[in-house]
Coordinates of C-alpha atoms in Angstrom, one line a residue:
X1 CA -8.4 6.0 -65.7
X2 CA -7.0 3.5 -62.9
X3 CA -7.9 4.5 -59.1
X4 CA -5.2 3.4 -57.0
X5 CA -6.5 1.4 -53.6
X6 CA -5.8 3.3 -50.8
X7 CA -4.7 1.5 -47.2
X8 CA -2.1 -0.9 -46.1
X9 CA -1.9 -4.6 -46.5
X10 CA -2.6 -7.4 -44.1
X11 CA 1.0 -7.7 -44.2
X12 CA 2.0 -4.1 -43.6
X13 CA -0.9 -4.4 -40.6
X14 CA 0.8 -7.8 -39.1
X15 CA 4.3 -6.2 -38.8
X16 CA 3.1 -3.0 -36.8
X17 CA 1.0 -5.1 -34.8
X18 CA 4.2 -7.5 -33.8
X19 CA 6.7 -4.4 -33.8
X20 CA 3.9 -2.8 -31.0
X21 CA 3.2 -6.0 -29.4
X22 CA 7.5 -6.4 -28.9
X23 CA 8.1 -3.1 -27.5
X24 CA 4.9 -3.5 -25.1
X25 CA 6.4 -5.9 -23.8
X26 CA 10.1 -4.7 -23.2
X27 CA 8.2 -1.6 -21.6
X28 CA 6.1 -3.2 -19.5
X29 CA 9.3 -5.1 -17.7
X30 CA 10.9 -1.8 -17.6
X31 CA 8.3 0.0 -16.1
X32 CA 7.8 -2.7 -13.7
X33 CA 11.0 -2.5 -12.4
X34 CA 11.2 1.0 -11.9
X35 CA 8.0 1.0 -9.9
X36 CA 9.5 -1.5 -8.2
X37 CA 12.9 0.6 -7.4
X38 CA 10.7 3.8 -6.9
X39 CA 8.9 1.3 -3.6
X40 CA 12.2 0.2 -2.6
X41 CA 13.6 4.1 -1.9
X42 CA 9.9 4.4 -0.4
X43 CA 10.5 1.9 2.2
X44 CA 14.5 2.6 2.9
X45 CA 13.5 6.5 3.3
X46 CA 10.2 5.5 5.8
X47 CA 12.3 2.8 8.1
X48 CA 15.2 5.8 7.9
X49 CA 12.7 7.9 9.3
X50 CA 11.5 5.5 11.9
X51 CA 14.7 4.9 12.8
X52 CA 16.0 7.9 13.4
X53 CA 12.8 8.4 15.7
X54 CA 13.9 5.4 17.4
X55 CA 17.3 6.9 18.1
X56 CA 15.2 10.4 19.8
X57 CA 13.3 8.3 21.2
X58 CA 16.5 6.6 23.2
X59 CA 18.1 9.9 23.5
X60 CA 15.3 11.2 25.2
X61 CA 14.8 8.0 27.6
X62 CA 18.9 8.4 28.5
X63 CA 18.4 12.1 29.4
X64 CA 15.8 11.1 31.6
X65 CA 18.9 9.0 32.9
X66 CA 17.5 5.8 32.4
X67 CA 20.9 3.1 30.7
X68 CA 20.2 1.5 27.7
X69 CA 19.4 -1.4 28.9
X70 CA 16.7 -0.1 31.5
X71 CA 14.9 1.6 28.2
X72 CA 11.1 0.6 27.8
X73 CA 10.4 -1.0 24.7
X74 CA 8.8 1.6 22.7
X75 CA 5.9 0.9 20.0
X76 CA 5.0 3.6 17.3
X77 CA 2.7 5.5 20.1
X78 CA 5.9 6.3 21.7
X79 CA 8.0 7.6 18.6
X80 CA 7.4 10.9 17.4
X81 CA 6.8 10.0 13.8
X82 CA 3.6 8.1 12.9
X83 CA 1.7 6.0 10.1
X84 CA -2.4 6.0 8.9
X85 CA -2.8 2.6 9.6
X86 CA -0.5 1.4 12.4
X87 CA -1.7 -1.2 14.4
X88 CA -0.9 -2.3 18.1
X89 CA 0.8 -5.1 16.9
X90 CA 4.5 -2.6 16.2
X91 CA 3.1 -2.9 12.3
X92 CA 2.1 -0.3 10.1
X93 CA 0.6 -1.3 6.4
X94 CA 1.5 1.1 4.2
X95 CA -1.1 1.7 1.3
X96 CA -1.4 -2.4 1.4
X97 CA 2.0 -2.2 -0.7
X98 CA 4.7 -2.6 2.2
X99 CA 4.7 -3.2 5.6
X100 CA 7.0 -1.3 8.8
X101 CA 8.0 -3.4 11.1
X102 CA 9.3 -1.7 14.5
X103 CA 11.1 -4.7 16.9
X104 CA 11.7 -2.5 20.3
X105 CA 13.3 -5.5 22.1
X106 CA 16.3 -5.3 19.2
X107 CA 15.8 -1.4 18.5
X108 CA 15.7 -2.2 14.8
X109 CA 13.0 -1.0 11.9
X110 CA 12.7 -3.6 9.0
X111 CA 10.8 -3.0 5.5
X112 CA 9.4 -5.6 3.3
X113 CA 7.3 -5.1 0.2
X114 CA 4.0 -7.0 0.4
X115 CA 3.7 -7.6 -3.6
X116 CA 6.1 -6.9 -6.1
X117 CA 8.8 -8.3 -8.2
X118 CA 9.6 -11.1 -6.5
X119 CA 7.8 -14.3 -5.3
X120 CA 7.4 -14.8 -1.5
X121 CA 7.8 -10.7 -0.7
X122 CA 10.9 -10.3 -2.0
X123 CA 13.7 -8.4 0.4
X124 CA 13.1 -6.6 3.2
X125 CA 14.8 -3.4 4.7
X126 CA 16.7 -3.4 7.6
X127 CA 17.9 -0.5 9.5
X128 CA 19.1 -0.5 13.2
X129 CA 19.0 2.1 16.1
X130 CA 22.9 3.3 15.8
X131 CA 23.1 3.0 19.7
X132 CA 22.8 -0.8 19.1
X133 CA 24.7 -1.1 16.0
X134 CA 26.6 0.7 13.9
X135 CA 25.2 4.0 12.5
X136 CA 26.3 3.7 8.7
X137 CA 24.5 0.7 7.6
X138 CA 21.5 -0.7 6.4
X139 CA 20.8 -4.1 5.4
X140 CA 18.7 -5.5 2.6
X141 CA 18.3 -9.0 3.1
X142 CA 16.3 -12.0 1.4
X143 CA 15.7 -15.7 1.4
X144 CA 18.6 -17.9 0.6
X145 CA 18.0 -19.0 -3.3
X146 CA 16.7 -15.9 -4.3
X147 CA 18.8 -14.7 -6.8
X148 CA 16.6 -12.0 -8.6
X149 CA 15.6 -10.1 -4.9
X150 CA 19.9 -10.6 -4.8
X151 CA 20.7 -9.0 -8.2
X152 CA 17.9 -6.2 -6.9
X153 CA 19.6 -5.4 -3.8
X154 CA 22.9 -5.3 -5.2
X155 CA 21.1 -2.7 -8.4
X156 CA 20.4 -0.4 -5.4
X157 CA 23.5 0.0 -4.0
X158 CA 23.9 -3.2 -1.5
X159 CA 26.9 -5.1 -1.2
X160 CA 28.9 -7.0 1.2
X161 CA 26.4 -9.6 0.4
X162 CA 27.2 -12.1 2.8
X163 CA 25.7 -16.4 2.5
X164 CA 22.9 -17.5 5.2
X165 CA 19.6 -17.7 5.4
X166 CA 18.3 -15.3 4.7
X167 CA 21.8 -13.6 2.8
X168 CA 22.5 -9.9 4.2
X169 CA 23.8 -7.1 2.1
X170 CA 24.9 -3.8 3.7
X171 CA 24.7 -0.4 2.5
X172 CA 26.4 2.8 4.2
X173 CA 24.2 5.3 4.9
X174 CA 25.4 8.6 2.9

């Protein structure tokens, strides 16, 4: 009687092995770049929100009957929306994975990722105070020469991309 040898073969091994190893690998960019879109809505839906705080916030100031231009420059204390770990500075840290930046001299709110995707922070999120600027548009704007944070913006729904430094793409607000 012959026993037959039971298992695989080094070669039967090696080919799962490299069939595992390639699909690891297309995974883990696609997984990266879905936690890196899922950040991006995070930040465009929490400089929304400040925004539109903003906007209150001027609303309330011109019912006091103060003009636009006679309108304090508000920090985060002032809005009625509000952060764990804002500091006096008009910053907020956001689980030490983006950063809100409130500018009350320009009434705008800007996003920008502190790691991710793309080298030197990537894009950052703009979104202005529609008595300022017009209501239905955001900006997502990066360093000149980066063409990956480009191609990323324009993935989400930017475009009107126009040149400078840094280039500005525009969104309307739905």
């Amino acid at each position: 009687m012959i026993k037959e040898k039971v298992g695989f073969t080094l070669t039967e091994l090696m080919a799962v092995v490299i069939i595992v190893s390639i699909l690891a690998v297309l995974g883990a960019g696609y997984y990266r770049k879905s936690v890196e879109q899922s950040r991006f809505t995070e930040i465009l839906a929490n400089t929304n929100a400040v925004a539109e705080s903003l906007n209150r916030y001027i609303m309330e100031k011109q019912a006091e009957g103060l003009a636009l231009e006679n309108i304090p420059a508000p920090t985060f204390k002032d809005l009625d929306i509000s952060f764990a770990s804002c500091g006096k500075n008009n910053v907020c840290n956001i689980k030490d994975r983006y950063r809100i930046t409130l500018n009350p001299f320009q009434f705008m709110v800007s996003g920008r990722p502190t790691q991710g995707l793309f080298s030197g922070g990537g894009y950052t999120i703009s979104v202005n105070s529609h008595f300022v600027a017009p209501k239905d548009r955001v900006a997502c704007s990066f360093g000149s020469g980066n063409q990956e944070a480009r191609n990323f913006c324009e993935s989400m729904g930017f475009t009107q991309c126009e040149e400078g430094n840094p280039v500005m793409c525009t969104q309307p607000i739905r």
